[in-house]
Amino acid sequence: MPNKLPDLETIADNLPLRTHGGAWTYDKLFYLNAYLDRFIVSMRGEKQKWRSIHYIDLFAGPGKNALPDGRLLLGSPLLALSQKRPFDRYFFSDLESANIEVLRKRCAQFSAEYSKISFEVGDANQVVNRVVKTILAIDKPITDKWQSLNLAFLDPEGLELHWETVEKLASRRTDLIIYYPQMGISREGAKEIDQKPPTRIDLFFGDTGWRQIYQKYQRGEESFLHRALLDYYKSKLKSFGYVYDPLPEPIFKNSKDAPLYRLLFACKHPLGNKFWADVTKNLPSGQLRLM
Ligand SMILES: C[S@@+](CC[C@H](N)C(=O)[O-])C[C@H]1O[C@@H](n2cnc3c(N)ncnc32)[C@H](O)[C@@H]1O
């Protein structure tokens, strides 16, 4: 049976909620929660293997979500704080100061881990520099094999995440769960292909290589645009030591059945890939996922 998300009664408070998400938000957080559980239970079990274990959430939001059907859900930072075993350190940031203000209050009420959390207001693509600097200081000397292990959840609303940010996190031992903005790329691609670089999609991919794939698709020579683009993105991660089995990237659709985004997972160890394949093989409803 898949892990359930925490009971709603345990999470009532009077602070503002994130209301932008649709029904698909449940599924996204379900997969994250299930992976967090596997990750932290297993990695905490490996005594002294890791110098320190960190959770990084650079698009953190206010900490709780209200779905259109009235369901309340813990947001990603609070899910990380709710795990059976704690992380050594948590990095939470968001562009909106109001979100971080509310998140701070929630975390203070919600968790004994408060003193281990770094909060920051700012663009994720800037904040990442300070996060990586802190991790490098913890990992000194960096040649030492006894490093920290990081799990980064990168969950923007559209095309805000830059490849350079991913690259910086990938330079350390970091498992990545990345929002792949399928609708944003489909919608903006046709416009951006004729624009001077760097466009938002160029920044997302870190170069203009996506344009050749997109042009092939426009000429009818590439039927599966997003499969080809995801493979391209993953091929870039490979050079940082990420290992690839053909892993599922669950797709999230809106109420009109239009694809919104996917979650792309990357890990430098086959065990993480196994965990991801396990937690995403079923839909949150328990049904076998077909794609
Ligand atoms: C999809 S929401 C995150 C939801 C959160 N993961 C949760 O589970 O509740 C995306 C968040 O990213 C923030 N955001 C948008 N652009 C950003 C940027 N460039 N840097 C940091 N945060 C940004 C938004 O304010 C919003 O709170």
Short mmCIF file of N, CA and C in Angstrom, two decimals, residues 85-218:
data_model
loop_
_atom_site.label_atom_id
_atom_site.label_comp_id
_atom_site.label_asym_id
_atom_site.label_seq_id
_atom_site.Cartn_x
_atom_site.Cartn_y
_atom_site.Cartn_z
N ARG A 85 12.41 10.01 10.64
CA ARG A 85 13.77 10.32 11.09
C ARG A 85 14.10 11.72 10.58
N PRO A 86 14.84 12.51 11.38
CA PRO A 86 15.10 13.89 10.95
C PRO A 86 16.28 14.01 9.99
N PHE A 87 16.28 15.06 9.21
CA PHE A 87 17.47 15.47 8.45
C PHE A 87 18.36 16.25 9.43
N ASP A 88 19.63 16.43 9.08
CA ASP A 88 20.52 17.23 9.95
C ASP A 88 20.31 18.71 9.73
N ARG A 89 19.88 19.04 8.50
CA ARG A 89 19.68 20.45 8.21
C ARG A 89 18.67 20.61 7.07
N TYR A 90 17.91 21.69 7.13
CA TYR A 90 16.87 21.96 6.12
C TYR A 90 17.14 23.35 5.55
N PHE A 91 17.05 23.49 4.23
CA PHE A 91 17.21 24.80 3.57
C PHE A 91 15.89 25.11 2.87
N PHE A 92 15.20 26.16 3.36
CA PHE A 92 13.92 26.54 2.75
C PHE A 92 14.03 27.97 2.21
N SER A 93 13.61 28.16 0.95
CA SER A 93 13.58 29.54 0.45
C SER A 93 12.44 29.71 -0.55
N ASP A 94 12.09 30.96 -0.78
CA ASP A 94 11.03 31.31 -1.73
C ASP A 94 11.24 32.77 -2.14
N LEU A 95 10.80 33.07 -3.34
CA LEU A 95 10.92 34.45 -3.85
C LEU A 95 10.04 35.42 -3.07
N GLU A 96 8.93 34.93 -2.55
CA GLU A 96 7.95 35.80 -1.87
C GLU A 96 8.24 35.84 -0.37
N SER A 97 8.48 37.05 0.13
CA SER A 97 8.79 37.16 1.56
C SER A 97 7.58 36.72 2.40
N ALA A 98 6.35 36.98 1.90
CA ALA A 98 5.16 36.58 2.69
C ALA A 98 5.14 35.07 2.90
N ASN A 99 5.56 34.32 1.89
CA ASN A 99 5.58 32.85 2.04
C ASN A 99 6.57 32.42 3.11
N ILE A 100 7.72 33.05 3.12
CA ILE A 100 8.74 32.63 4.10
C ILE A 100 8.33 33.06 5.52
N GLU A 101 7.68 34.20 5.61
CA GLU A 101 7.21 34.65 6.93
C GLU A 101 6.22 33.63 7.52
N VAL A 102 5.27 33.20 6.67
CA VAL A 102 4.27 32.23 7.13
C VAL A 102 4.93 30.87 7.40
N LEU A 103 5.83 30.50 6.51
CA LEU A 103 6.50 29.20 6.67
C LEU A 103 7.30 29.15 7.97
N ARG A 104 7.98 30.24 8.28
CA ARG A 104 8.72 30.32 9.54
C ARG A 104 7.81 30.06 10.74
N LYS A 105 6.65 30.74 10.75
CA LYS A 105 5.71 30.58 11.87
C LYS A 105 5.25 29.14 11.95
N ARG A 106 4.92 28.59 10.78
CA ARG A 106 4.41 27.20 10.77
C ARG A 106 5.46 26.24 11.30
N CYS A 107 6.68 26.42 10.83
CA CYS A 107 7.73 25.49 11.24
C CYS A 107 7.98 25.61 12.75
N ALA A 108 7.90 26.84 13.26
CA ALA A 108 8.13 27.03 14.70
C ALA A 108 7.05 26.30 15.50
N GLN A 109 5.80 26.34 15.02
CA GLN A 109 4.70 25.67 15.73
C GLN A 109 4.76 24.16 15.54
N PHE A 110 5.27 23.76 14.42
CA PHE A 110 5.06 22.40 13.94
C PHE A 110 6.18 21.44 14.32
N SER A 111 7.39 21.98 14.47
CA SER A 111 8.51 21.04 14.50
C SER A 111 9.57 21.39 15.53
N ALA A 112 10.06 20.35 16.18
CA ALA A 112 11.16 20.51 17.13
C ALA A 112 12.48 20.74 16.39
N GLU A 113 12.43 20.62 15.07
CA GLU A 113 13.65 20.74 14.26
C GLU A 113 13.95 22.20 13.88
N TYR A 114 13.16 23.13 14.42
CA TYR A 114 13.21 24.53 13.95
C TYR A 114 14.64 25.09 13.87
N SER A 115 15.43 24.79 14.89
CA SER A 115 16.78 25.37 14.92
C SER A 115 17.68 24.84 13.80
N LYS A 116 17.24 23.79 13.14
CA LYS A 116 18.07 23.22 12.06
C LYS A 116 17.68 23.77 10.69
N ILE A 117 16.73 24.72 10.67
CA ILE A 117 16.23 25.20 9.37
C ILE A 117 16.86 26.55 9.01
N SER A 118 17.35 26.67 7.76
CA SER A 118 17.78 27.98 7.24
C SER A 118 16.64 28.48 6.34
N PHE A 119 16.14 29.67 6.64
CA PHE A 119 15.08 30.28 5.81
C PHE A 119 15.71 31.40 5.00
N GLU A 120 15.29 31.53 3.75
CA GLU A 120 15.80 32.65 2.98
C GLU A 120 14.76 33.12 1.96
N VAL A 121 14.68 34.45 1.79
CA VAL A 121 13.82 35.01 0.75
C VAL A 121 14.73 35.30 -0.43
N GLY A 122 14.35 34.85 -1.63
CA GLY A 122 15.17 35.19 -2.79
C GLY A 122 14.92 34.27 -3.95
N ASP A 123 15.49 34.65 -5.08
CA ASP A 123 15.40 33.84 -6.29
C ASP A 123 16.23 32.56 -6.07
N ALA A 124 15.58 31.43 -6.31
CA ALA A 124 16.25 30.14 -6.11
C ALA A 124 17.60 30.08 -6.82
N ASN A 125 17.67 30.73 -7.97
CA ASN A 125 18.89 30.66 -8.79
C ASN A 125 20.03 31.48 -8.19
N GLN A 126 19.72 32.27 -7.18
CA GLN A 126 20.75 32.98 -6.42
C GLN A 126 20.98 32.30 -5.07
N VAL A 127 19.88 31.96 -4.43
CA VAL A 127 19.97 31.34 -3.10
C VAL A 127 20.82 30.07 -3.15
N VAL A 128 20.76 29.36 -4.28
CA VAL A 128 21.50 28.10 -4.39
C VAL A 128 23.00 28.30 -4.10
N ASN A 129 23.53 29.47 -4.44
CA ASN A 129 24.97 29.71 -4.21
C ASN A 129 25.30 29.63 -2.72
N ARG A 130 24.42 30.20 -1.91
CA ARG A 130 24.69 30.20 -0.46
C ARG A 130 24.46 28.81 0.12
N VAL A 131 23.48 28.11 -0.41
CA VAL A 131 23.24 26.75 0.09
C VAL A 131 24.45 25.86 -0.21
N VAL A 132 24.94 25.94 -1.44
CA VAL A 132 26.07 25.08 -1.82
C VAL A 132 27.33 25.49 -1.03
N LYS A 133 27.47 26.78 -0.79
CA LYS A 133 28.63 27.25 0.00
C LYS A 133 28.59 26.65 1.41
N THR A 134 27.40 26.63 2.00
CA THR A 134 27.26 26.05 3.35
C THR A 134 27.60 24.55 3.31
N ILE A 135 27.10 23.88 2.27
CA ILE A 135 27.37 22.43 2.18
C ILE A 135 28.87 22.18 1.98
N LEU A 136 29.51 23.02 1.17
CA LEU A 136 30.95 22.84 0.94
C LEU A 136 31.72 23.05 2.25
N ALA A 137 31.26 23.99 3.07
CA ALA A 137 31.94 24.23 4.35
C ALA A 137 31.77 23.02 5.26
N ILE A 138 30.59 22.41 5.22
CA ILE A 138 30.35 21.20 6.04
C ILE A 138 31.22 20.05 5.52
N ASP A 139 31.38 19.99 4.21
CA ASP A 139 32.08 18.86 3.59
C ASP A 139 33.60 19.01 3.55
N LYS A 140 34.13 20.07 4.09
CA LYS A 140 35.58 20.28 3.99
C LYS A 140 36.36 19.22 4.74
N PRO A 141 37.48 18.67 4.27
CA PRO A 141 38.04 18.91 2.95
C PRO A 141 37.20 18.23 1.87
N ILE A 142 37.03 18.92 0.74
CA ILE A 142 36.08 18.38 -0.24
C ILE A 142 36.59 17.11 -0.94
N THR A 143 37.88 16.84 -0.77
CA THR A 143 38.42 15.61 -1.36
C THR A 143 38.05 14.38 -0.52
N ASP A 144 37.64 14.63 0.74
CA ASP A 144 37.29 13.54 1.64
C ASP A 144 36.07 12.80 1.09
N LYS A 145 36.11 11.47 1.14
CA LYS A 145 34.96 10.70 0.61
C LYS A 145 33.76 10.80 1.54
N TRP A 146 34.01 11.18 2.82
CA TRP A 146 32.93 11.25 3.80
C TRP A 146 32.19 12.57 3.62
N GLN A 147 31.24 12.57 2.71
CA GLN A 147 30.54 13.80 2.33
C GLN A 147 29.14 13.83 2.93
N SER A 148 28.50 14.97 2.76
CA SER A 148 27.09 15.02 3.12
C SER A 148 26.25 14.54 1.93
N LEU A 149 25.04 14.14 2.26
CA LEU A 149 24.09 13.68 1.25
C LEU A 149 22.92 14.66 1.26
N ASN A 150 22.49 15.07 0.08
CA ASN A 150 21.44 16.08 -0.03
C ASN A 150 20.27 15.55 -0.86
N LEU A 151 19.09 16.00 -0.49
CA LEU A 151 17.91 15.73 -1.32
C LEU A 151 17.30 17.09 -1.65
N ALA A 152 17.25 17.43 -2.94
CA ALA A 152 16.70 18.73 -3.35
C ALA A 152 15.39 18.52 -4.10
N PHE A 153 14.37 19.23 -3.64
CA PHE A 153 13.07 19.23 -4.32
C PHE A 153 12.93 20.60 -4.98
N LEU A 154 12.87 20.62 -6.31
CA LEU A 154 12.88 21.88 -7.06
C LEU A 154 11.54 22.01 -7.76
N ASP A 155 10.66 22.79 -7.15
CA ASP A 155 9.23 22.76 -7.49
C ASP A 155 8.70 24.16 -7.80
N PRO A 156 9.15 24.76 -8.92
CA PRO A 156 8.65 26.10 -9.24
C PRO A 156 7.23 26.03 -9.84
N GLU A 157 6.78 27.15 -10.38
CA GLU A 157 5.45 27.16 -10.99
C GLU A 157 5.50 27.02 -12.50
N GLY A 158 6.64 27.32 -13.08
CA GLY A 158 6.78 27.28 -14.54
C GLY A 158 8.24 27.10 -14.90
N LEU A 159 8.73 28.09 -15.66
CA LEU A 159 10.09 27.98 -16.20
C LEU A 159 11.12 28.73 -15.35
N GLU A 160 10.92 28.79 -14.03
CA GLU A 160 11.80 29.62 -13.20
C GLU A 160 13.13 28.96 -12.85
N LEU A 161 13.19 27.64 -12.94
CA LEU A 161 14.42 26.95 -12.51
C LEU A 161 15.45 26.98 -13.63
N HIS A 162 16.66 27.43 -13.31
CA HIS A 162 17.74 27.46 -14.31
C HIS A 162 18.61 26.20 -14.19
N TRP A 163 19.10 25.76 -15.33
CA TRP A 163 20.01 24.60 -15.35
C TRP A 163 21.21 24.84 -14.43
N GLU A 164 21.73 26.07 -14.44
CA GLU A 164 22.93 26.37 -13.61
C GLU A 164 22.69 26.04 -12.15
N THR A 165 21.47 26.21 -11.70
CA THR A 165 21.12 25.91 -10.31
C THR A 165 21.21 24.41 -10.07
N VAL A 166 20.67 23.66 -11.02
CA VAL A 166 20.72 22.20 -10.93
C VAL A 166 22.18 21.73 -10.96
N GLU A 167 22.94 22.34 -11.85
CA GLU A 167 24.35 21.99 -12.01
C GLU A 167 25.12 22.20 -10.69
N LYS A 168 24.82 23.28 -10.00
CA LYS A 168 25.52 23.56 -8.73
C LYS A 168 25.17 22.50 -7.69
N LEU A 169 23.90 22.14 -7.62
CA LEU A 169 23.50 21.11 -6.65
C LEU A 169 24.07 19.76 -7.07
N ALA A 170 24.11 19.53 -8.39
CA ALA A 170 24.61 18.24 -8.91
C ALA A 170 26.10 18.07 -8.66
N SER A 171 26.79 19.17 -8.39
CA SER A 171 28.23 19.06 -8.14
C SER A 171 28.50 18.39 -6.79
N ARG A 172 27.50 18.32 -5.92
CA ARG A 172 27.63 17.59 -4.65
C ARG A 172 26.84 16.29 -4.76
N ARG A 173 26.81 15.53 -3.67
CA ARG A 173 26.06 14.28 -3.71
C ARG A 173 24.57 14.60 -3.42
N THR A 174 23.82 14.86 -4.48
CA THR A 174 22.45 15.35 -4.31
C THR A 174 21.46 14.53 -5.13
N ASP A 175 20.46 14.01 -4.46
CA ASP A 175 19.32 13.43 -5.19
C ASP A 175 18.43 14.59 -5.60
N LEU A 176 17.93 14.54 -6.82
CA LEU A 176 17.16 15.67 -7.36
C LEU A 176 15.75 15.22 -7.75
N ILE A 177 14.77 15.97 -7.30
CA ILE A 177 13.40 15.78 -7.81
C ILE A 177 13.03 17.12 -8.44
N ILE A 178 12.90 17.10 -9.76
CA ILE A 178 12.82 18.35 -10.53
C ILE A 178 11.49 18.46 -11.26
N TYR A 179 10.88 19.61 -11.13
CA TYR A 179 9.66 19.94 -11.88
C TYR A 179 10.06 20.19 -13.33
N TYR A 180 9.52 19.38 -14.23
CA TYR A 180 9.78 19.56 -15.67
C TYR A 180 8.55 20.25 -16.27
N PRO A 181 8.68 21.51 -16.71
CA PRO A 181 7.51 22.31 -17.09
C PRO A 181 7.01 21.99 -18.50
N GLN A 182 6.33 20.87 -18.63
CA GLN A 182 5.92 20.39 -19.94
C GLN A 182 5.01 21.39 -20.67
N MET A 183 4.00 21.90 -19.95
CA MET A 183 3.07 22.83 -20.61
C MET A 183 3.79 24.13 -20.99
N GLY A 184 4.65 24.60 -20.09
CA GLY A 184 5.39 25.84 -20.34
C GLY A 184 6.26 25.71 -21.58
N ILE A 185 6.92 24.56 -21.73
CA ILE A 185 7.80 24.35 -22.89
C ILE A 185 6.96 24.23 -24.17
N SER A 186 5.86 23.47 -24.07
CA SER A 186 4.99 23.32 -25.26
C SER A 186 4.48 24.68 -25.70
N ARG A 187 4.09 25.49 -24.72
CA ARG A 187 3.45 26.77 -25.06
C ARG A 187 4.45 27.82 -25.54
N GLU A 188 5.58 27.88 -24.82
CA GLU A 188 6.55 28.94 -25.11
C GLU A 188 7.53 28.57 -26.23
N GLY A 189 7.72 27.24 -26.43
CA GLY A 189 8.74 26.78 -27.36
C GLY A 189 8.62 27.41 -28.74
N ALA A 190 7.39 27.42 -29.28
CA ALA A 190 7.19 27.93 -30.65
C ALA A 190 7.59 29.40 -30.76
N LYS A 191 7.42 30.16 -29.67
CA LYS A 191 7.81 31.58 -29.70
C LYS A 191 9.31 31.72 -29.49
N GLU A 192 9.81 31.01 -28.49
CA GLU A 192 11.20 31.22 -28.08
C GLU A 192 12.21 30.72 -29.10
N ILE A 193 11.78 29.78 -29.93
CA ILE A 193 12.70 29.20 -30.91
C ILE A 193 13.25 30.27 -31.85
N ASP A 194 12.48 31.34 -32.06
CA ASP A 194 12.94 32.42 -32.96
C ASP A 194 13.54 33.59 -32.18
N GLN A 195 13.64 33.46 -30.89
CA GLN A 195 14.18 34.58 -30.11
C GLN A 195 15.66 34.39 -29.83
N LYS A 196 16.31 35.52 -29.59
CA LYS A 196 17.75 35.49 -29.30
C LYS A 196 17.99 34.84 -27.93
N PRO A 197 18.97 33.95 -27.80
CA PRO A 197 19.25 33.38 -26.48
C PRO A 197 19.88 34.43 -25.54
N PRO A 198 19.79 34.27 -24.22
CA PRO A 198 19.10 33.17 -23.58
C PRO A 198 17.63 33.48 -23.30
N THR A 199 16.75 32.61 -23.76
CA THR A 199 15.33 32.70 -23.42
C THR A 199 15.11 31.91 -22.13
N ARG A 200 13.88 31.90 -21.66
CA ARG A 200 13.60 31.16 -20.42
C ARG A 200 13.84 29.65 -20.61
N ILE A 201 13.50 29.16 -21.81
CA ILE A 201 13.73 27.71 -22.03
C ILE A 201 15.24 27.44 -22.17
N ASP A 202 15.97 28.35 -22.77
CA ASP A 202 17.44 28.18 -22.84
C ASP A 202 18.00 28.09 -21.41
N LEU A 203 17.50 28.96 -20.53
CA LEU A 203 18.00 28.97 -19.15
C LEU A 203 17.61 27.68 -18.44
N PHE A 204 16.42 27.17 -18.74
CA PHE A 204 15.99 25.92 -18.11
C PHE A 204 16.92 24.77 -18.52
N PHE A 205 17.25 24.71 -19.84
CA PHE A 205 18.11 23.61 -20.31
C PHE A 205 19.60 23.93 -20.18
N GLY A 206 19.93 25.19 -19.96
CA GLY A 206 21.33 25.56 -19.78
C GLY A 206 22.06 25.80 -21.09
N ASP A 207 21.37 25.66 -22.22
CA ASP A 207 21.97 25.93 -23.53
C ASP A 207 20.84 25.91 -24.57
N THR A 208 21.24 25.96 -25.83
CA THR A 208 20.21 26.02 -26.88
C THR A 208 19.98 24.65 -27.55
N GLY A 209 20.53 23.60 -26.96
CA GLY A 209 20.41 22.26 -27.56
C GLY A 209 18.96 21.82 -27.75
N TRP A 210 18.07 22.27 -26.87
CA TRP A 210 16.65 21.91 -26.99
C TRP A 210 16.07 22.38 -28.31
N ARG A 211 16.65 23.44 -28.90
CA ARG A 211 16.07 24.05 -30.12
C ARG A 211 16.15 23.06 -31.30
N GLN A 212 17.28 22.31 -31.38
CA GLN A 212 17.38 21.34 -32.49
C GLN A 212 16.27 20.29 -32.36
N ILE A 213 16.04 19.85 -31.12
CA ILE A 213 14.99 18.83 -30.90
C ILE A 213 13.63 19.42 -31.27
N TYR A 214 13.40 20.64 -30.85
CA TYR A 214 12.11 21.28 -31.11
C TYR A 214 11.90 21.47 -32.62
N GLN A 215 12.98 21.84 -33.31
CA GLN A 215 12.85 22.04 -34.77
C GLN A 215 12.55 20.72 -35.49
N LYS A 216 13.20 19.64 -35.00
CA LYS A 216 12.91 18.32 -35.58
C LYS A 216 11.44 17.98 -35.39
N TYR A 217 10.94 18.29 -34.20
CA TYR A 217 9.53 18.05 -33.89
C TYR A 217 8.64 18.87 -34.82
N GLN A 218 9.02 20.13 -35.03
CA GLN A 218 8.22 20.99 -35.93
C GLN A 218 8.22 20.46 -37.37
#
